[in-house]
Amino acid sequence: MAKLHVNGKLLEVKAEDDTPLLWVLREQLGLTGTKYGCGIAQCGACTVHLDGVATRSCVRPISTITPKEKIVTIEGLSRNGTHPVQKAWAELDVPQCGFCQCGMLMAAAALLKEKPKPTDADIDAAMTNICRCGTYNRVRAAIKRASAQG
């Protein structure tokens, strides 16, 4: 049994030590907003916050996470889509297919927490998520809008 602090709740899960956090979140906890994209930490669809840091959950074994570390998924980012990045994403129609967007939102929220007024270079450095639809210009615009609202 492992204890994880997820979205404000301390939970016990039963999984092998090498089980990636992504699969515990999706399969055991039913938090399916975190997506499986590549399984090698390249695409960012699986991004969650671990103590406020954008983390690729597909390669993070649960044995490396302590109960003191706070995990936040897209479901825990805000209630009813009220986080500034969620509002900006909706206002600017950022997603097309939407598959990568939960990971993008989590990466953007972590960026804005660290740098409330990011430059284009800050955005480029932090937003390493891959979007098959190519909505990168909209992502940049939404981050800037969220930074103005936040």
N, CA and C of each residue as an Amber inpcrd file, in Angstrom:
protein
   450
   0.8400000  -1.1960000   0.0000000   0.0000000   0.0000000   0.0000000
   0.8780000   1.2500000   0.0000000   0.4870000   2.2020000  -0.7950000
   1.1750000   3.4900000  -0.8350000   0.1750000   4.5630000  -0.4350000
   0.6630000   5.5920000   0.2240000  -0.1700000   6.7370000   0.5740000
   0.2290000   7.9040000  -0.3070000  -0.7690000   8.4920000  -0.9430000
  -0.5420000   9.6360000  -1.8190000  -1.4770000  10.7670000  -1.4230000
  -0.9850000  11.9720000  -1.4690000  -1.7850000  13.1660000  -1.1800000
  -2.1990000  13.7550000  -2.5250000  -3.4530000  13.4850000  -2.9380000
  -3.9280000  13.8660000  -4.2700000  -5.1250000  14.8090000  -4.1600000
  -4.9980000  15.9530000  -4.7800000  -6.0850000  16.9360000  -4.8300000
  -6.6840000  17.2180000  -3.4530000  -5.8050000  17.3320000  -2.4690000
  -6.2380000  17.6910000  -1.1280000  -6.6630000  16.5460000  -0.2380000
  -6.5630000  15.3140000  -0.7280000  -6.9710000  14.1570000   0.0640000
  -5.8160000  13.1700000   0.1910000  -5.6490000  12.6180000   1.3720000
  -4.6600000  11.5640000   1.5810000  -5.3290000  10.2390000   1.2600000
  -4.7980000   9.5290000   0.2790000  -5.4140000   8.2970000  -0.2150000
  -4.4340000   7.1420000  -0.1320000  -4.9630000   5.9480000   0.0700000
  -4.1500000   4.7370000   0.0250000  -4.4380000   4.0070000  -1.2720000
  -3.3760000   3.5720000  -1.9260000  -3.5220000   2.8240000  -3.1680000
  -2.6810000   1.5650000  -3.0860000  -3.1220000   0.5510000  -3.7880000
  -2.3750000  -0.7000000  -3.8300000  -1.8150000  -0.8580000  -5.2360000
  -0.4940000  -0.7840000  -5.3280000   0.1690000  -0.9180000  -6.6180000
   1.6220000  -1.2930000  -6.3780000   2.2260000  -1.8870000  -7.3800000
   3.6540000  -2.2050000  -7.3100000   4.4490000  -0.9070000  -7.2120000
   5.6110000  -0.9700000  -6.5710000   6.4420000   0.2160000  -6.3760000
   6.8310000   0.9150000  -7.6770000   6.9830000   0.1500000  -8.7470000
   7.4140000   0.7480000 -10.0130000   6.2550000   1.2150000 -10.8940000
   5.0380000   1.1520000 -10.3780000   3.8830000   1.6030000 -11.1520000
   3.9550000   3.1150000 -11.3340000   3.8570000   3.5870000 -12.5730000
   3.8790000   5.0320000 -12.7940000   2.6640000   5.7140000 -12.1530000
   2.9000000   6.8940000 -11.6320000   1.8300000   7.6810000 -11.0190000
   0.6400000   7.8300000 -11.9620000   0.9000000   8.0040000 -13.2460000
  -0.1790000   8.1530000 -14.2270000  -1.2070000   7.0410000 -14.1140000
  -0.7470000   5.8030000 -14.0190000  -1.6690000   4.6690000 -14.0080000
  -2.4220000   4.5700000 -12.6940000  -1.8010000   4.9600000 -11.6070000
  -2.5070000   4.9890000 -10.3270000  -3.6140000   6.0430000 -10.3880000
  -3.2860000   7.2120000 -10.9020000  -4.2850000   8.2770000 -11.0130000
  -5.4710000   7.8510000 -11.8750000  -5.1760000   7.3150000 -13.0420000
  -6.2420000   6.9660000 -13.9870000  -7.0080000   5.7090000 -13.5910000
  -6.2700000   4.6400000 -13.3200000  -6.9030000   3.3300000 -13.1400000
  -7.4530000   3.0950000 -11.7370000  -6.7370000   3.5740000 -10.7210000
  -7.1940000   3.3160000  -9.3600000  -8.0340000   4.4540000  -8.7830000
  -7.6790000   5.6820000  -9.1270000  -8.3770000   6.8210000  -8.5400000
  -9.4230000   7.4240000  -9.4680000  -9.4760000   6.9760000 -10.7170000
 -10.4910000   7.4510000 -11.6570000 -10.2970000   8.8840000 -12.1120000
  -9.0870000   9.4110000 -11.9790000  -8.7780000  10.7820000 -12.3980000
  -8.2560000  10.7360000 -13.8310000  -9.1810000  10.6630000 -14.7650000
  -8.8290000  10.4060000 -16.1610000  -8.5160000  11.6650000 -16.9650000
  -8.4930000  12.8290000 -16.3300000  -8.0850000  14.0440000 -17.0270000
  -6.6110000  14.0140000 -17.3910000  -5.8270000  13.3100000 -16.5970000
  -4.4070000  13.1410000 -16.8850000  -4.3050000  12.0670000 -17.9580000
  -3.7410000  12.4060000 -19.0950000  -3.7580000  11.5190000 -20.2670000
  -2.4520000  10.7600000 -20.4650000  -2.5620000   9.5990000 -21.0950000
  -1.3980000   8.8530000 -21.5550000  -1.1520000   9.2640000 -22.9960000
   0.0680000   9.7360000 -23.2540000   0.4050000  10.1100000 -24.6200000
   1.5360000   9.2810000 -25.1690000   2.6740000   9.3200000 -24.4980000
   3.8580000   8.6630000 -25.0600000   4.4970000   7.6370000 -24.1190000
   4.3750000   7.8280000 -22.8250000   4.9690000   6.9090000 -21.8630000
   6.4580000   7.1100000 -21.6350000   7.0440000   8.1530000 -22.2480000
   8.4850000   8.3990000 -22.0750000   8.7710000   9.8630000 -21.6930000
   7.7910000  10.5490000 -21.1360000   7.9330000  11.9180000 -20.6400000
   8.2840000  12.9350000 -21.7220000   7.8800000  12.6800000 -22.9450000
   8.1880000  13.6130000 -24.0330000   7.0280000  14.5260000 -24.4020000
   5.8060000  14.0250000 -24.3610000   4.6970000  14.8080000 -24.9080000
   4.0260000  15.7370000 -23.8960000   4.0140000  15.3700000 -22.6280000
   3.4290000  16.2230000 -21.6020000   1.9440000  16.0400000 -21.3510000
   1.2830000  15.1280000 -22.0400000  -0.1490000  14.9100000 -21.8200000
  -0.4450000  14.4610000 -20.3880000   0.5450000  13.8850000 -19.7410000
   0.3800000  13.3300000 -18.3910000   0.8080000  14.2950000 -17.2890000
   0.9980000  15.5600000 -17.6020000   1.5420000  16.5120000 -16.6350000
   0.5920000  16.7440000 -15.4680000   1.1490000  16.6400000 -14.2720000
   0.4670000  16.9710000 -13.0230000   1.4050000  17.8780000 -12.2320000
   0.9270000  18.4080000 -11.1320000   1.7960000  19.1680000 -10.2380000
   2.2050000  18.2740000  -9.0860000   3.4780000  18.2810000  -8.7810000
   4.0060000  17.5940000  -7.6070000   4.6870000  18.6760000  -6.7810000
   4.0400000  19.0410000  -5.6800000   4.4800000  20.1890000  -4.8700000
   4.6330000  21.4430000  -5.7230000   3.6930000  21.6520000  -6.6350000
   3.6580000  22.8530000  -7.4460000   4.5120000  22.8240000  -8.6960000
   5.2730000  21.7570000  -8.8850000   6.1600000  21.6500000 -10.0430000
   5.4980000  20.7730000 -11.0980000   5.4700000  21.2530000 -12.3330000
   4.9330000  20.4510000 -13.4370000   5.7870000  19.1960000 -13.5860000
   5.1210000  18.0310000 -13.5080000   5.8190000  16.7430000 -13.4850000
   5.1460000  15.7890000 -14.4470000   5.9320000  15.0820000 -15.2190000
   5.3940000  14.0840000 -16.1500000   5.1160000  12.7980000 -15.3630000
   3.8710000  12.4850000 -15.1910000   3.4730000  11.3700000 -14.3210000
   3.6650000   9.9910000 -14.9430000   3.8920000   9.9290000 -16.2410000
   4.0190000   8.6210000 -16.9030000   5.3260000   7.9160000 -16.5690000
   6.3070000   8.6570000 -16.0780000   7.6060000   8.0440000 -15.7590000
   7.9620000   8.1770000 -14.2780000   7.0260000   8.6110000 -13.4720000
   7.2960000   8.8070000 -12.0480000   6.7200000   7.6440000 -11.2470000
   7.5660000   6.7100000 -10.8000000   7.0730000   5.5790000  -9.9990000
   6.4870000   6.0580000  -8.6740000   5.4240000   5.4180000  -8.2400000
   4.7930000   5.8620000  -6.9890000   5.7090000   5.6730000  -5.7870000
   6.6640000   4.7580000  -5.8810000   7.5770000   4.5380000  -4.7560000
   8.4730000   5.7520000  -4.5000000   8.5530000   6.6830000  -5.4500000
   9.4060000   7.8650000  -5.2890000   8.6400000   9.0580000  -4.7270000
   7.3700000   8.8560000  -4.4010000   6.5300000   9.9440000  -3.9230000
   6.1460000   9.6860000  -2.4660000   6.3500000  10.6820000  -1.6220000
   5.9900000  10.5460000  -0.2090000   4.6040000  11.1360000   0.0320000
   3.9460000  10.7290000   1.1200000   2.6250000  11.2980000   1.4310000
   2.6600000  12.8010000   1.7090000   3.8290000  13.3410000   2.0360000
   3.9440000  14.7810000   2.2840000   3.9040000  15.5860000   0.9950000
   4.2710000  14.9600000  -0.1190000   4.2580000  15.6600000  -1.4020000
   2.8250000  15.7560000  -1.9060000   2.4630000  16.9560000  -2.3300000
   1.0920000  17.1870000  -2.7860000   1.0080000  17.0570000  -4.3040000
   0.1430000  16.1560000  -4.7290000  -0.1150000  15.9310000  -6.1490000
  -1.4100000  16.6610000  -6.5040000  -1.3680000  17.4260000  -7.5850000
  -2.5740000  18.0770000  -8.0840000  -2.7380000  17.6820000  -9.5350000
  -3.9200000  17.1860000  -9.8670000  -4.2570000  16.8380000 -11.2420000
  -5.1430000  17.9420000 -11.8120000  -5.4860000  17.8320000 -13.0710000
  -6.3690000  18.8170000 -13.6920000  -7.6940000  18.9000000 -12.9370000
  -8.1480000  17.7850000 -12.3880000  -9.4050000  17.7830000 -11.6340000
  -9.2870000  18.6090000 -10.3600000  -8.0760000  18.7580000  -9.8290000
  -7.8730000  19.5020000  -8.6010000  -7.3620000  20.9180000  -8.8080000
  -7.1640000  21.3180000 -10.0620000  -6.6350000  22.6560000 -10.3320000
  -7.5940000  23.7320000  -9.8520000  -8.8820000  23.5570000 -10.1100000
  -9.9030000  24.4920000  -9.6210000 -11.2670000  23.8250000  -9.7370000
 -12.1850000  24.4050000  -9.0500000 -13.5710000  23.9350000  -9.1750000
 -14.2270000  24.6940000 -10.3280000 -14.9540000  24.0080000 -11.1210000
 -15.7520000  24.6270000 -12.1830000 -14.9470000  25.4550000 -13.1820000
 -13.6810000  25.0990000 -13.4060000 -12.8840000  25.7820000 -14.4110000
 -12.6120000  27.2420000 -14.1250000 -12.4070000  27.5860000 -12.8520000
 -12.2340000  28.9890000 -12.4860000 -10.7820000  29.4360000 -12.3690000
  -9.8320000  28.5600000 -12.5710000  -8.4240000  28.9690000 -12.5490000
  -8.1920000  29.9040000 -13.7390000  -7.3690000  30.9260000 -13.5810000
  -7.1400000  31.8700000 -14.6870000  -6.7230000  31.2090000 -16.0010000
  -5.9070000  30.1430000 -15.9620000  -5.5290000  29.5150000 -17.2330000
  -6.7180000  28.7950000 -17.8550000  -7.5680000  28.1960000 -17.0380000
  -8.7500000  27.5260000 -17.5910000  -9.6950000  28.5430000 -18.2350000
  -9.8740000  29.6770000 -17.5840000 -10.7370000  30.7120000 -18.1560000
 -10.1490000  31.2550000 -19.4530000  -8.8510000  31.5140000 -19.4680000
  -8.2030000  32.0420000 -20.6760000  -8.2690000  31.0300000 -21.8140000
  -8.0770000  29.7410000 -21.4930000  -8.1560000  28.6890000 -22.5190000
  -9.5310000  28.7130000 -23.1750000 -10.5810000  28.8300000 -22.3650000
 -11.9470000  28.8350000 -22.9020000 -12.2250000  30.1130000 -23.6940000
 -11.7950000  31.2490000 -23.1610000 -12.0430000  32.5310000 -23.8310000
 -11.3870000  32.5980000 -25.2060000 -10.2180000  31.9800000 -25.3560000
  -9.4770000  32.0440000 -26.6170000  -9.6140000  30.7890000 -27.4750000
 -10.5080000  29.8870000 -27.0950000 -10.7280000  28.6480000 -27.8570000
  -9.4190000  27.9500000 -28.1830000  -8.5840000  27.7380000 -27.1690000
  -7.2600000  27.1500000 -27.3830000  -7.3340000  25.7260000 -27.9260000
  -8.1100000  24.8340000 -27.3190000  -8.0340000  23.4340000 -27.7680000
  -8.6980000  23.2020000 -29.1160000  -8.1450000  22.2700000 -29.8500000
  -8.8230000  21.7600000 -31.0330000  -9.2990000  20.3570000 -30.6810000
  -8.4210000  19.3560000 -30.7700000  -8.8740000  18.0120000 -30.3840000
  -8.9710000  17.8970000 -28.8720000  -8.1180000  18.6440000 -28.1550000
  -8.1910000  18.6880000 -26.7010000  -7.3850000  17.6580000 -25.9560000
  -6.8210000  16.6730000 -26.6370000  -6.1330000  15.5870000 -25.9380000
  -4.9960000  16.0870000 -25.0660000  -4.1910000  16.9900000 -25.5670000
  -3.0100000  17.4610000 -24.8330000  -3.3350000  18.5630000 -23.8430000
  -4.5260000  19.0970000 -23.9010000  -4.8120000  20.3420000 -23.1960000
  -4.7390000  20.2550000 -21.6750000  -5.1010000  19.1390000 -21.0710000
  -4.9850000  19.0370000 -19.6070000  -3.5340000  19.1770000 -19.1750000
  -2.6440000  18.5200000 -19.8880000  -1.2220000  18.6510000 -19.5890000
  -0.7210000  20.0640000 -19.8560000  -1.1990000  20.6770000 -20.9330000
  -0.8210000  22.0600000 -21.2430000  -1.2750000  23.0000000 -20.1360000
  -2.5200000  22.8390000 -19.6900000  -3.0510000  23.6820000 -18.6250000
  -2.2290000  23.5490000 -17.3480000  -1.8420000  22.3240000 -17.0150000
  -1.0550000  22.1050000 -15.7960000   0.3260000  22.7330000 -15.9140000
   0.9480000  22.6060000 -17.0870000   2.2570000  23.2270000 -17.3000000
   2.1460000  24.7520000 -17.2350000   1.0940000  25.3060000 -17.8310000
   0.8940000  26.7550000 -17.8180000   0.6280000  27.2670000 -16.4080000
  -0.1780000  26.5430000 -15.6440000  -0.4650000  26.9620000 -14.2680000
   0.8020000  26.9550000 -13.4140000   1.6540000  25.9460000 -13.5910000
   2.9180000  25.8880000 -12.8470000   3.8220000  27.0480000 -13.2550000
   3.8670000  27.3570000 -14.5410000   4.6680000  28.4840000 -15.0190000
   4.2130000  29.7840000 -14.3710000   2.9020000  30.0270000 -14.3720000
   2.3840000  31.2850000 -13.8380000   2.5620000  31.3840000 -12.3260000
   2.5770000  30.2530000 -11.6590000   2.8320000  30.2800000 -10.2120000
   4.2740000  30.7110000  -9.9490000   5.1910000  30.2190000 -10.7870000
   6.6080000  30.5510000 -10.6370000   6.9250000  31.9490000 -11.1730000
   6.3150000  32.2820000 -12.3150000   6.5810000  33.5710000 -12.9720000
   5.2440000  34.1770000 -13.3860000   4.6590000  35.0020000 -12.5240000
   3.3260000  35.5600000 -12.7970000   3.2250000  36.3860000 -14.0780000
   4.3250000  36.9430000 -14.5290000   4.3380000  37.7440000 -15.7680000
   5.4250000  37.1990000 -16.6940000   5.2020000  36.0220000 -17.2810000
   6.2580000  35.3970000 -18.0810000   6.5010000  36.1170000 -19.4050000
   7.7510000  36.0860000 -19.8220000   8.1250000  36.6010000 -21.1390000
   7.8800000  35.4950000 -22.1710000   8.0260000  35.8270000 -23.4340000
   7.9210000  34.8000000 -24.4690000   8.9680000  33.7200000 -24.2600000
  10.1650000  34.1100000 -23.8590000  11.2380000  33.1370000 -23.6070000
  10.8800000  32.2300000 -22.4300000  10.2580000  32.7780000 -21.3870000
   9.8170000  31.9630000 -20.2490000   8.7780000  30.9350000 -20.7010000
   7.8560000  31.3920000 -21.5280000   6.8040000  30.4920000 -22.0270000
   7.4230000  29.3970000 -22.8790000   8.3260000  29.7630000 -23.7660000
   8.9880000  28.7690000 -24.6130000   9.7330000  27.7260000 -23.7770000
  10.3960000  28.1670000 -22.7230000  11.1720000  27.2510000 -21.8860000
  10.2790000  26.3250000 -21.0760000   9.1400000  26.8210000 -20.6200000
   8.2730000  26.0290000 -19.7390000   7.2880000  25.1360000 -20.4940000
   6.8420000  25.5760000 -21.6440000   5.7960000  24.8480000 -22.3660000
   6.4230000  23.8820000 -23.3740000   6.8630000  22.7580000 -22.8680000
   7.5000000  21.7460000 -23.7090000   6.5260000  20.6570000 -24.1300000
   5.2620000  20.8420000 -23.8050000   4.2360000  19.8780000 -24.1850000
   4.0440000  19.8890000 -25.7040000   3.7130000  18.7310000 -26.2420000
   3.5030000  18.6060000 -27.6780000   2.0060000  18.6460000 -27.9750000
   1.6360000  19.4940000 -28.9360000   0.2480000  19.6120000 -29.3870000
   0.1960000  19.2020000 -30.8470000  -0.4670000  18.1090000 -31.1110000
  -0.5600000  17.6170000 -32.4840000  -1.3100000  18.5820000 -33.3970000
  -2.2510000  19.3350000 -32.8250000  -3.0310000  20.2730000 -33.6200000
  -2.2900000  21.5840000 -33.8860000  -1.2210000  21.8320000 -33.1310000
  -0.4090000  23.0200000 -33.3660000  -1.0080000  24.3060000 -32.8240000
  -1.6520000  24.2600000 -31.6760000  -2.2840000  25.4590000 -31.1180000
  -1.3180000  26.3120000 -30.2840000  -0.0490000  26.2380000 -30.5740000
   0.9650000  26.9200000 -29.7620000   0.7600000  28.4330000 -29.6760000
   0.3480000  29.0750000 -30.7500000   0.1100000  30.5180000 -30.7010000
  -1.0440000  30.8470000 -29.7650000  -2.0810000  30.0290000 -29.7850000
  -3.2090000  30.2340000 -28.8740000  -2.7950000  29.9710000 -27.4320000
  -1.9440000  28.9640000 -27.2210000  -1.4460000  28.6710000 -25.8780000
  -0.6990000  29.8830000 -25.3340000   0.1930000  30.4480000 -26.1250000
   0.9570000  31.6300000 -25.7060000   0.0020000  32.7830000 -25.3630000
  -0.9770000  33.0250000 -26.2150000  -1.9300000  34.1130000 -25.9840000
  -2.7350000  33.8650000 -24.7060000  -3.1170000  32.6250000 -24.4640000
  -3.8950000  32.3070000 -23.2680000  -3.0560000  32.4740000 -22.0030000
  -1.7950000  32.1000000 -22.0620000  -0.9170000  32.2880000 -20.8960000
  -0.7830000  33.7780000 -20.6020000  -0.6210000  34.5680000 -21.6310000
  -0.5060000  36.0160000 -21.4190000  -1.8110000  36.5960000 -20.8690000
  -2.9400000  36.1230000 -21.3610000  -4.2250000  36.5930000 -20.8310000
  -4.3980000  36.1850000 -19.3790000  -4.0460000  34.9420000 -19.0680000
  -4.1580000  34.4610000 -17.6840000  -3.2450000  35.2460000 -16.7600000
  -2.0620000  35.6080000 -17.2510000  -1.1360000  36.3790000 -16.3990000
  -1.6930000  37.7780000 -16.1270000  -2.4470000  38.3230000 -17.0560000
  -3.0540000  39.6350000 -16.8630000  -4.2400000  39.5470000 -15.8850000
  -4.9390000  38.4090000 -15.8790000  -6.0870000  38.2110000 -15.0020000
  -5.6800000  37.8120000 -13.5960000  -4.5700000  37.0320000 -13.5070000
  -4.1590000  36.4670000 -12.2360000  -3.6430000  37.4820000 -11.3140000
